[in-house]
Each structure stands twice: as structure tokens, then as C-alpha cells.
Amino acid sequence: MRTSMLALGAAAALFTGLAATAPTSRAVAADPAADVIAGRKAAFLLSGALFGQIKAGIDRGDDPKALGFAARALAGWARAIPGMFPAGSGAAPSEAQPAVWSDRAGFEARAADYAAAAAKLAELAKAGDKAGFAAQFGEVGKACKACHDAYRKPDDHH
Amino acid sequence: MRTSMLALGAAAALFTGLAATAPTSRAVAADPAADVIAGRKAAFLLSGALFGQIKAGIDRGDDPKALGFAARALAGWARAIPGMFPAGSGAAPSEAQPAVWSDRAGFEARAADYAAAAAKLAELAKAGDKAGFAAQFGEVGKACKACHDAYRKPDDHH
């Protein structure tokens, strides 16, 4: 239990500072890469907000069935992530590391890990397994962090 | 108050059936358009899940300050939406209407309306205005619907 609570804390900490990073206007894109970068950054904030709502639900002791749609949405986004990092979309304001493209197989494997962890979270939600859901939420956070540590530039918000 | 409750119901109804639409695997993309379509569909599900969590928070009588990040994330996504509909990304499985491109100014105006409505929602959250937040949530849902009615194909889920 101690381990899962630590994992939960680590998962929540991932998004610390995210609220301050929301863009205030859509950049006028001169190229498709800028649009896809803006899109994936916006979806990352959606993920972060959803992560926060799931954590709040766990903290309240909610029936995890009420959080299953959120978990499935995270899994769906995880599966879309590789496609949101096309070649040539690594310039600022992207925070992607060059390894996203130079180690593509590794990057896609980490995204698949995230999708699998979120899909398992959704299964535990469906089963109404409150303790399992809380523990698995920590695993989802670790899957996010494993990918970010390797493929996302460190920034001031982390 | 009656009006805002009706609006709230309409907002919630927008996402009816969404849970069933989550993709079970990432399509292998033969072209960048397929990737951006998968990305925007996944982000739509994130939005839907977040919408559901906000509604649940309103129904519980939560302090709207706990929902401000979610509102800002919706606004950020709204601003990214036009860029996620590049030319040539209208084929199946996209549910976008041709008007997204033939009436681009109208489409971008509806997306901007959504962004403005969500930004106002975030302001009301920050102010801790519970009644105002609940009423504005209905307005956000109406902004979604106004755009979908004009620019998204009707489907079995609505």
C-alpha cells in the first residue's frame, strides 16, 4: 500500500505546473508541423486535467466505475501519440527530444506501455476494484514518466 | 435557473455514446492525414471525459476552483482545433463535413466561440462562482454543439 501511495504521488507530481503552461492563443501556423505541435500540447493539457480529476476521484473514494471513461480516453490518446509526432515536428515550441525520431521503436514502445497501463486502469474501473484502480493509477503515472524522462526535454515546470 | 439546467443537460447529452467510440487500436497510418484524424478523435474523447468529470463536479456541488484547470485545458484544445483539421484530412474515418474546409472562416469562428466560452468558464472557476460556473458550463456545451451541428457528420452515437 505504501508503494502504491508513493506511485500515486509521483503520478500527480507529473503534472505540477501544467496549469501555468496553457497557451493563451493559438499560434498562427506557417506549417503543418506547428499545428500538430500545438495540437499535441493541447491534448497533453487535456490529459493532465483528466489525470487530476481521476486523482481527485480516488482521493474522494469514488466508485471507480465513474472513472472508466476517463481511463479509456487516456488509453485512446496514448495510442494516438506516435502519430502526433511526425518527422519534422521537433522544433520549438516542441519539447520532444530528438530521440523521439532517432529511437522511434523505443518511443513507440513507451507509448504502447502507457496505452496498456491505461487500458488496464479502465478494466479495473469496469470491475469496480477500488484498491486495484488506485494502485494502477500509479502505474499509469509511472508509464507517463518513463516516456517523458527519455523523450521529453526537462523544463521549468518539472 | 431552468434555462441553465436545460443547457447543462444538453451539454452532457453531447457526449452520450462517446464511451463506445473509443478506438481499440491505433490505425497504422499510410499518410499524415490519418495520424491527425486519429489524434483529433482521441483528443475529442479526452474532452468528452473531461466534460463528464466537470459535470460530475457540478452535480456534487464541488468548489469550481477544483475545475479551473479542466476548463483551461478545454479552452486550449479549442484553440488548437483548427490546426487539427488541415486540408486533406476529411476522409473516413473522419466525421468532418466538407464545410470545415469550404467554409473555413465559419468553422474557425465556431472554434473560437468554444475557446471563448471555455475561457470564461475558467474565469468563473477562478472566481469561485459556483452558480455562474454551472450556467457557463451549459454555454460551453452549446458552443460545442453549434460547431458539431454545422461541421460534423451526424452519427449513430448522437
mmCIF file of C-alpha atoms in Angstrom:
data_model
loop_
_atom_site.group_PDB
_atom_site.id
_atom_site.type_symbol
_atom_site.label_atom_id
_atom_site.label_comp_id
_atom_site.label_asym_id
_atom_site.label_seq_id
_atom_site.Cartn_x
_atom_site.Cartn_y
_atom_site.Cartn_z
ATOM 1 C CA MET A 1 0.000 0.000 0.000
ATOM 2 C CA ARG A 2 2.881 2.276 0.784
ATOM 3 C CA THR A 3 4.305 1.630 -2.669
ATOM 4 C CA SER A 4 1.062 2.408 -4.430
ATOM 5 C CA MET A 5 0.590 5.630 -2.477
ATOM 6 C CA LEU A 6 4.096 6.698 -3.416
ATOM 7 C CA ALA A 7 3.349 5.890 -7.023
ATOM 8 C CA LEU A 8 0.156 7.887 -6.794
ATOM 9 C CA GLY A 9 2.072 10.878 -5.514
ATOM 10 C CA ALA A 10 4.600 10.559 -8.304
ATOM 11 C CA ALA A 11 1.797 10.383 -10.842
ATOM 12 C CA ALA A 12 0.169 13.527 -9.509
ATOM 13 C CA ALA A 13 3.504 15.355 -9.389
ATOM 14 C CA LEU A 14 3.965 14.769 -13.094
ATOM 15 C CA PHE A 15 1.513 17.481 -13.914
ATOM 16 C CA THR A 16 2.686 20.042 -11.370
ATOM 17 C CA GLY A 17 2.867 23.393 -13.027
ATOM 18 C CA LEU A 18 0.856 22.331 -16.043
ATOM 19 C CA ALA A 19 -1.877 24.855 -15.324
ATOM 20 C CA ALA A 20 0.618 27.635 -15.933
ATOM 21 C CA THR A 21 1.643 26.244 -19.301
ATOM 22 C CA ALA A 22 -1.706 26.513 -21.083
ATOM 23 C CA PRO A 23 -1.240 28.571 -24.229
ATOM 24 C CA THR A 24 -3.182 31.827 -24.318
ATOM 25 C CA SER A 25 -3.697 31.852 -28.053
ATOM 26 C CA ARG A 26 -3.320 29.529 -30.988
ATOM 27 C CA ALA A 27 -0.150 30.220 -32.838
ATOM 28 C CA VAL A 28 -0.729 31.057 -36.472
ATOM 29 C CA ALA A 29 0.933 28.119 -38.111
ATOM 30 C CA ALA A 30 3.180 28.632 -41.087
ATOM 31 C CA ASP A 31 3.472 24.892 -41.493
ATOM 32 C CA PRO A 32 1.639 21.686 -40.593
ATOM 33 C CA ALA A 33 4.302 20.792 -38.019
ATOM 34 C CA ALA A 34 3.379 23.841 -35.919
ATOM 35 C CA ASP A 35 -0.264 22.795 -35.966
ATOM 36 C CA VAL A 36 0.442 19.247 -34.848
ATOM 37 C CA ILE A 37 2.772 20.527 -32.104
ATOM 38 C CA ALA A 38 0.019 22.866 -30.848
ATOM 39 C CA GLY A 39 -2.481 20.022 -31.030
ATOM 40 C CA ARG A 40 -0.406 17.545 -29.068
ATOM 41 C CA LYS A 41 0.468 20.157 -26.424
ATOM 42 C CA ALA A 42 -3.222 20.985 -26.018
ATOM 43 C CA ALA A 43 -4.103 17.298 -25.743
ATOM 44 C CA PHE A 44 -1.349 16.863 -23.162
ATOM 45 C CA LEU A 45 -3.098 19.518 -21.053
ATOM 46 C CA LEU A 46 -6.408 17.689 -21.501
ATOM 47 C CA SER A 47 -4.636 14.538 -20.276
ATOM 48 C CA GLY A 48 -3.192 16.430 -17.330
ATOM 49 C CA ALA A 49 -6.571 17.846 -16.330
ATOM 50 C CA LEU A 50 -8.158 14.428 -16.669
ATOM 51 C CA PHE A 51 -5.355 12.906 -14.612
ATOM 52 C CA GLY A 52 -6.085 15.463 -11.900
ATOM 53 C CA GLN A 53 -9.789 14.631 -11.959
ATOM 54 C CA ILE A 54 -9.064 10.907 -11.670
ATOM 55 C CA LYS A 55 -6.738 11.535 -8.743
ATOM 56 C CA ALA A 56 -9.394 13.679 -7.044
ATOM 57 C CA GLY A 57 -11.892 10.849 -7.553
ATOM 58 C CA ILE A 58 -9.503 8.368 -5.944
ATOM 59 C CA ASP A 59 -8.867 10.750 -3.045
ATOM 60 C CA ARG A 60 -12.635 11.080 -2.513
ATOM 61 C CA GLY A 61 -13.064 7.317 -2.600
ATOM 62 C CA ASP A 62 -15.312 7.449 -5.669
ATOM 63 C CA ASP A 63 -16.635 4.274 -7.231
ATOM 64 C CA PRO A 64 -14.018 3.676 -9.949
ATOM 65 C CA LYS A 65 -16.808 2.897 -12.418
ATOM 66 C CA ALA A 66 -17.306 6.664 -12.642
ATOM 67 C CA LEU A 67 -13.705 6.971 -13.836
ATOM 68 C CA GLY A 68 -13.681 4.294 -16.515
ATOM 69 C CA PHE A 69 -14.444 6.585 -19.441
ATOM 70 C CA ALA A 70 -11.572 8.830 -18.359
ATOM 71 C CA ALA A 71 -9.189 5.855 -18.285
ATOM 72 C CA ARG A 72 -10.327 4.701 -21.728
ATOM 73 C CA ALA A 73 -9.821 8.208 -23.082
ATOM 74 C CA LEU A 74 -6.256 8.246 -21.755
ATOM 75 C CA ALA A 75 -5.621 4.880 -23.404
ATOM 76 C CA GLY A 76 -7.040 6.149 -26.696
ATOM 77 C CA TRP A 77 -4.825 9.214 -26.589
ATOM 78 C CA ALA A 78 -1.793 7.049 -25.771
ATOM 79 C CA ARG A 79 -2.433 5.043 -28.933
ATOM 80 C CA ALA A 80 -2.625 8.247 -30.981
ATOM 81 C CA ILE A 81 0.590 9.737 -29.554
ATOM 82 C CA PRO A 82 3.103 8.253 -32.029
ATOM 83 C CA GLY A 83 1.112 9.657 -34.947
ATOM 84 C CA MET A 84 1.183 13.086 -33.322
ATOM 85 C CA PHE A 85 4.977 13.122 -33.559
ATOM 86 C CA PRO A 86 5.553 13.047 -37.322
ATOM 87 C CA ALA A 87 9.023 13.564 -38.723
ATOM 88 C CA GLY A 88 9.939 17.229 -38.738
ATOM 89 C CA SER A 89 7.820 18.207 -35.740
ATOM 90 C CA GLY A 90 10.645 18.521 -33.225
ATOM 91 C CA ALA A 91 11.401 22.241 -33.427
ATOM 92 C CA ALA A 92 10.422 24.759 -30.750
ATOM 93 C CA PRO A 93 7.947 25.100 -29.155
ATOM 94 C CA SER A 94 8.044 21.297 -29.156
ATOM 95 C CA GLU A 95 9.651 19.811 -26.077
ATOM 96 C CA ALA A 96 10.291 16.500 -27.800
ATOM 97 C CA GLN A 97 13.820 15.134 -27.665
ATOM 98 C CA PRO A 98 15.494 14.109 -30.939
ATOM 99 C CA ALA A 99 15.335 10.535 -29.593
ATOM 100 C CA VAL A 100 11.612 10.525 -30.459
ATOM 101 C CA TRP A 101 12.731 10.082 -34.056
ATOM 102 C CA SER A 102 16.226 8.566 -33.712
ATOM 103 C CA ASP A 103 14.909 5.862 -31.354
ATOM 104 C CA ARG A 104 11.456 5.514 -32.822
ATOM 105 C CA ALA A 105 10.958 1.909 -31.739
ATOM 106 C CA GLY A 106 11.734 2.823 -28.135
ATOM 107 C CA PHE A 107 9.403 5.803 -28.238
ATOM 108 C CA GLU A 108 6.545 3.764 -29.674
ATOM 109 C CA ALA A 109 7.152 1.042 -27.085
ATOM 110 C CA ARG A 110 6.871 3.579 -24.244
ATOM 111 C CA ALA A 111 3.648 4.970 -25.739
ATOM 112 C CA ALA A 112 2.313 1.405 -26.012
ATOM 113 C CA ASP A 113 3.215 0.825 -22.340
ATOM 114 C CA TYR A 114 1.186 3.899 -21.437
ATOM 115 C CA ALA A 115 -1.753 2.687 -23.522
ATOM 116 C CA ALA A 116 -1.601 -0.753 -21.892
ATOM 117 C CA ALA A 117 -1.417 0.732 -18.390
ATOM 118 C CA ALA A 118 -4.401 2.996 -19.063
ATOM 119 C CA ALA A 119 -6.371 0.150 -20.649
ATOM 120 C CA LYS A 120 -5.762 -1.939 -17.519
ATOM 121 C CA LEU A 121 -6.930 1.024 -15.446
ATOM 122 C CA ALA A 122 -10.145 1.058 -17.462
ATOM 123 C CA GLU A 123 -10.633 -2.669 -16.845
ATOM 124 C CA LEU A 124 -10.222 -2.186 -13.091
ATOM 125 C CA ALA A 125 -12.733 0.658 -13.262
ATOM 126 C CA LYS A 126 -15.228 -1.579 -15.023
ATOM 127 C CA ALA A 127 -14.694 -4.264 -12.365
ATOM 128 C CA GLY A 128 -15.294 -1.695 -9.620
ATOM 129 C CA ASP A 129 -11.965 -2.616 -7.995
ATOM 130 C CA LYS A 130 -11.253 0.488 -5.918
ATOM 131 C CA ALA A 131 -7.898 -0.573 -4.442
ATOM 132 C CA GLY A 132 -6.695 -2.024 -7.731
ATOM 133 C CA PHE A 133 -7.721 1.125 -9.559
ATOM 134 C CA ALA A 134 -5.787 3.361 -7.162
ATOM 135 C CA ALA A 135 -2.668 1.185 -7.435
ATOM 136 C CA GLN A 136 -2.903 1.020 -11.226
ATOM 137 C CA PHE A 137 -3.309 4.788 -11.443
ATOM 138 C CA GLY A 138 0.187 4.990 -10.010
ATOM 139 C CA GLU A 139 1.376 2.607 -12.713
ATOM 140 C CA VAL A 140 -0.163 4.824 -15.390
ATOM 141 C CA GLY A 141 1.719 7.789 -13.954
ATOM 142 C CA LYS A 142 4.944 5.813 -14.000
ATOM 143 C CA ALA A 143 4.338 4.931 -17.653
ATOM 144 C CA CYS A 144 3.930 8.637 -18.473
ATOM 145 C CA LYS A 145 7.094 9.478 -16.574
ATOM 146 C CA ALA A 146 9.142 6.685 -18.188
ATOM 147 C CA CYS A 147 8.374 8.118 -21.622
ATOM 148 C CA HIS A 148 8.848 11.756 -20.627
ATOM 149 C CA ASP A 149 12.155 11.042 -18.908
ATOM 150 C CA ALA A 150 13.546 9.554 -22.105
ATOM 151 C CA TYR A 151 11.803 11.515 -24.848
ATOM 152 C CA ARG A 152 10.740 14.897 -23.450
ATOM 153 C CA LYS A 153 13.019 17.796 -22.647
ATOM 154 C CA PRO A 154 13.174 18.729 -18.975
ATOM 155 C CA ASP A 155 11.552 22.097 -18.386
ATOM 156 C CA ASP A 156 10.968 24.644 -15.659
ATOM 157 C CA HIS A 157 7.648 23.108 -14.751
ATOM 158 C CA HIS A 158 9.039 19.771 -13.624
ATOM 159 C CA MET B 1 -32.060 28.651 -13.460
ATOM 160 C CA ARG B 2 -34.332 26.470 -15.517
ATOM 161 C CA THR B 3 -32.541 27.608 -18.649
ATOM 162 C CA SER B 4 -29.117 26.834 -17.275
ATOM 163 C CA MET B 5 -30.188 23.372 -16.119
ATOM 164 C CA LEU B 6 -31.565 22.656 -19.575
ATOM 165 C CA ALA B 7 -28.311 23.840 -21.083
ATOM 166 C CA LEU B 8 -26.420 21.613 -18.696
ATOM 167 C CA GLY B 9 -28.441 18.622 -19.807
ATOM 168 C CA ALA B 10 -27.812 19.461 -23.436
ATOM 169 C CA ALA B 11 -24.113 19.744 -22.743
ATOM 170 C CA ALA B 12 -23.999 16.367 -21.063
ATOM 171 C CA ALA B 13 -26.051 14.775 -23.837
ATOM 172 C CA LEU B 14 -23.463 15.835 -26.390
ATOM 173 C CA PHE B 15 -21.138 13.103 -25.292
ATOM 174 C CA THR B 16 -23.709 10.347 -24.986
ATOM 175 C CA GLY B 17 -22.344 7.213 -26.509
ATOM 176 C CA LEU B 18 -18.791 8.504 -26.659
ATOM 177 C CA ALA B 19 -17.524 5.725 -24.440
ATOM 178 C CA ALA B 20 -18.441 3.240 -27.122
ATOM 179 C CA THR B 21 -16.494 5.118 -29.768
ATOM 180 C CA ALA B 22 -13.030 4.804 -28.220
ATOM 181 C CA PRO B 23 -10.722 3.222 -30.741
ATOM 182 C CA THR B 24 -9.334 -0.130 -29.670
ATOM 183 C CA SER B 25 -6.094 0.225 -31.569
ATOM 184 C CA ARG B 26 -4.145 2.886 -33.380
ATOM 185 C CA ALA B 27 -4.635 2.636 -37.080
ATOM 186 C CA VAL B 28 -1.403 2.187 -38.956
ATOM 187 C CA ALA B 29 -1.249 5.400 -40.888
ATOM 188 C CA ALA B 30 -0.313 5.360 -44.530
ATOM 189 C CA ASP B 31 -0.342 9.151 -44.566
ATOM 190 C CA PRO B 32 -0.090 12.095 -42.173
ATOM 191 C CA ALA B 33 -3.817 12.845 -42.562
ATOM 192 C CA ALA B 34 -4.713 9.506 -40.943
ATOM 193 C CA ASP B 35 -2.486 10.340 -37.988
ATOM 194 C CA VAL B 36 -4.004 13.757 -37.421
ATOM 195 C CA ILE B 37 -7.514 12.301 -37.721
ATOM 196 C CA ALA B 38 -6.655 9.677 -35.082
ATOM 197 C CA GLY B 39 -5.129 12.371 -32.882
ATOM 198 C CA ARG B 40 -8.101 14.692 -33.016
ATOM 199 C CA LYS B 41 -10.543 11.841 -32.395
ATOM 200 C CA ALA B 42 -8.530 10.757 -29.354
ATOM 201 C CA ALA B 43 -8.420 14.330 -28.066
ATOM 202 C CA PHE B 44 -12.178 14.606 -28.598
ATOM 203 C CA LEU B 45 -12.588 11.618 -26.265
ATOM 204 C CA LEU B 46 -10.290 13.282 -23.720
ATOM 205 C CA SER B 47 -12.526 16.363 -23.977
ATOM 206 C CA GLY B 48 -15.613 14.221 -23.536
ATOM 207 C CA ALA B 49 -14.221 12.500 -20.462
ATOM 208 C CA LEU B 50 -13.175 15.842 -19.007
ATOM 209 C CA PHE B 51 -16.610 17.251 -19.773
ATOM 210 C CA GLY B 52 -18.125 14.355 -17.844
ATOM 211 C CA GLN B 53 -15.837 14.954 -14.877
ATOM 212 C CA ILE B 54 -16.746 18.668 -14.829
ATOM 213 C CA LYS B 55 -20.437 17.821 -14.931
ATOM 214 C CA ALA B 56 -19.996 15.344 -12.071
ATOM 215 C CA GLY B 57 -18.214 18.065 -10.090
ATOM 216 C CA ILE B 58 -21.097 20.470 -10.686
ATOM 217 C CA ASP B 59 -23.625 17.794 -9.701
ATOM 218 C CA ARG B 60 -21.698 17.166 -6.467
ATOM 219 C CA GLY B 61 -21.583 20.894 -5.721
ATOM 220 C CA ASP B 62 -17.774 20.990 -5.857
ATOM 221 C CA ASP B 63 -15.922 24.245 -5.397
ATOM 222 C CA PRO B 64 -15.446 25.325 -9.024
ATOM 223 C CA LYS B 65 -11.837 26.236 -8.257
ATOM 224 C CA ALA B 66 -11.126 22.495 -8.441
ATOM 225 C CA LEU B 67 -12.401 22.545 -12.038
ATOM 226 C CA GLY B 68 -10.473 25.530 -13.366
ATOM 227 C CA PHE B 69 -7.579 23.575 -14.842
ATOM 228 C CA ALA B 70 -10.067 21.387 -16.692
ATOM 229 C CA ALA B 71 -11.770 24.459 -18.154
ATOM 230 C CA ARG B 72 -8.446 25.950 -19.231
ATOM 231 C CA ALA B 73 -7.486 22.674 -20.868
ATOM 232 C CA LEU B 74 -10.736 22.672 -22.867
ATOM 233 C CA ALA B 75 -10.035 26.249 -23.967
ATOM 234 C CA GLY B 76 -6.510 25.312 -25.025
ATOM 235 C CA TRP B 77 -7.782 22.397 -27.055
ATOM 236 C CA ALA B 78 -10.435 24.620 -28.670
ATOM 237 C CA ARG B 79 -7.677 26.934 -29.865
ATOM 238 C CA ALA B 80 -5.765 24.002 -31.331
ATOM 239 C CA ILE B 81 -8.778 22.552 -33.167
ATOM 240 C CA PRO B 82 -8.498 24.463 -36.473
ATOM 241 C CA GLY B 83 -4.906 23.318 -36.843
ATOM 242 C CA MET B 84 -6.005 19.726 -36.328
ATOM 243 C CA PHE B 85 -8.177 19.946 -39.461
ATOM 244 C CA PRO B 86 -5.586 20.505 -42.195
ATOM 245 C CA ALA B 87 -6.603 20.356 -45.820
ATOM 246 C CA GLY B 88 -6.953 16.779 -46.996
ATOM 247 C CA SER B 89 -7.922 15.324 -43.626
ATOM 248 C CA GLY B 90 -11.605 14.884 -44.335
ATOM 249 C CA ALA B 91 -11.712 11.271 -45.499
ATOM 250 C CA ALA B 92 -13.053 8.388 -43.391
ATOM 251 C CA PRO B 93 -12.747 7.718 -40.531
ATOM 252 C CA SER B 94 -13.028 11.492 -40.154
ATOM 253 C CA GLU B 95 -16.532 12.691 -39.331
ATOM 254 C CA ALA B 96 -15.772 16.210 -40.501
ATOM 255 C CA GLN B 97 -18.148 17.757 -43.019
ATOM 256 C CA PRO B 98 -16.688 19.258 -46.216
ATOM 257 C CA ALA B 99 -17.834 22.636 -44.835
ATOM 258 C CA VAL B 100 -14.859 22.533 -42.441
ATOM 259 C CA TRP B 101 -12.770 23.480 -45.451
ATOM 260 C CA SER B 102 -15.279 25.138 -47.794
ATOM 261 C CA ASP B 103 -16.480 27.461 -45.014
ATOM 262 C CA ARG B 104 -13.196 27.749 -43.164
ATOM 263 C CA ALA B 105 -13.962 31.177 -41.674
ATOM 264 C CA GLY B 106 -17.208 29.903 -40.191
ATOM 265 C CA PHE B 107 -15.509 26.806 -38.800
ATOM 266 C CA GLU B 108 -12.743 28.823 -37.184
ATOM 267 C CA ALA B 109 -15.302 31.257 -35.748
ATOM 268 C CA ARG B 110 -17.197 28.389 -34.078
ATOM 269 C CA ALA B 111 -13.951 27.002 -32.658
ATOM 270 C CA ALA B 112 -13.131 30.479 -31.338
ATOM 271 C CA ASP B 113 -16.588 30.668 -29.746
ATOM 272 C CA TYR B 114 -15.856 27.397 -27.968
ATOM 273 C CA ALA B 115 -12.469 28.678 -26.810
ATOM 274 C CA ALA B 116 -14.041 31.887 -25.507
ATOM 275 C CA ALA B 117 -16.809 30.016 -23.687
ATOM 276 C CA ALA B 118 -14.297 27.671 -22.035
ATOM 277 C CA ALA B 119 -12.008 30.575 -21.111
ATOM 278 C CA LYS B 120 -14.961 32.294 -19.430
ATOM 279 C CA LEU B 121 -15.683 29.033 -17.617
ATOM 280 C CA ALA B 122 -12.108 29.061 -16.329
ATOM 281 C CA GLU B 123 -12.513 32.650 -15.113
ATOM 282 C CA LEU B 124 -15.679 31.743 -13.212
ATOM 283 C CA ALA B 125 -13.821 28.792 -11.683
ATOM 284 C CA LYS B 126 -11.031 31.085 -10.547
ATOM 285 C CA ALA B 127 -13.608 33.455 -9.025
ATOM 286 C CA GLY B 128 -15.225 30.546 -7.184
ATOM 287 C CA ASP B 129 -18.613 31.440 -8.702
ATOM 288 C CA LYS B 130 -20.495 28.167 -8.350
ATOM 289 C CA ALA B 131 -23.787 29.232 -9.958
ATOM 290 C CA GLY B 132 -22.045 31.146 -12.719
ATOM 291 C CA PHE B 133 -19.797 28.179 -13.415
ATOM 292 C CA ALA B 134 -22.742 25.795 -13.734
ATOM 293 C CA ALA B 135 -24.572 28.155 -16.084
ATOM 294 C CA GLN B 136 -21.473 28.766 -18.197
ATOM 295 C CA PHE B 137 -20.831 25.031 -18.470
ATOM 296 C CA GLY B 138 -24.115 24.876 -20.355
ATOM 297 C CA GLU B 139 -22.867 27.632 -22.650
ATOM 298 C CA VAL B 140 -19.685 25.658 -23.347
ATOM 299 C CA GLY B 141 -21.801 22.662 -24.307
ATOM 300 C CA LYS B 142 -23.881 24.832 -26.611
ATOM 301 C CA ALA B 143 -20.703 26.105 -28.269
ATOM 302 C CA CYS B 144 -19.596 22.508 -28.904
ATOM 303 C CA LYS B 145 -22.994 21.632 -30.313
ATOM 304 C CA ALA B 146 -23.161 24.701 -32.568
ATOM 305 C CA CYS B 147 -19.917 23.660 -34.224
ATOM 306 C CA HIS B 148 -20.774 19.961 -34.433
ATOM 307 C CA ASP B 149 -24.214 20.664 -35.895
ATOM 308 C CA ALA B 150 -22.653 22.600 -38.755
ATOM 309 C CA TYR B 151 -19.320 20.885 -39.287
ATOM 310 C CA ARG B 152 -19.560 17.312 -38.023
ATOM 311 C CA LYS B 153 -21.430 14.469 -39.670
ATOM 312 C CA PRO B 154 -24.371 13.129 -37.686
ATOM 313 C CA ASP B 155 -23.650 9.642 -36.443
ATOM 314 C CA ASP B 156 -25.247 6.747 -34.624
ATOM 315 C CA HIS B 157 -23.961 7.996 -31.302
ATOM 316 C CA HIS B 158 -25.967 11.256 -31.277
#
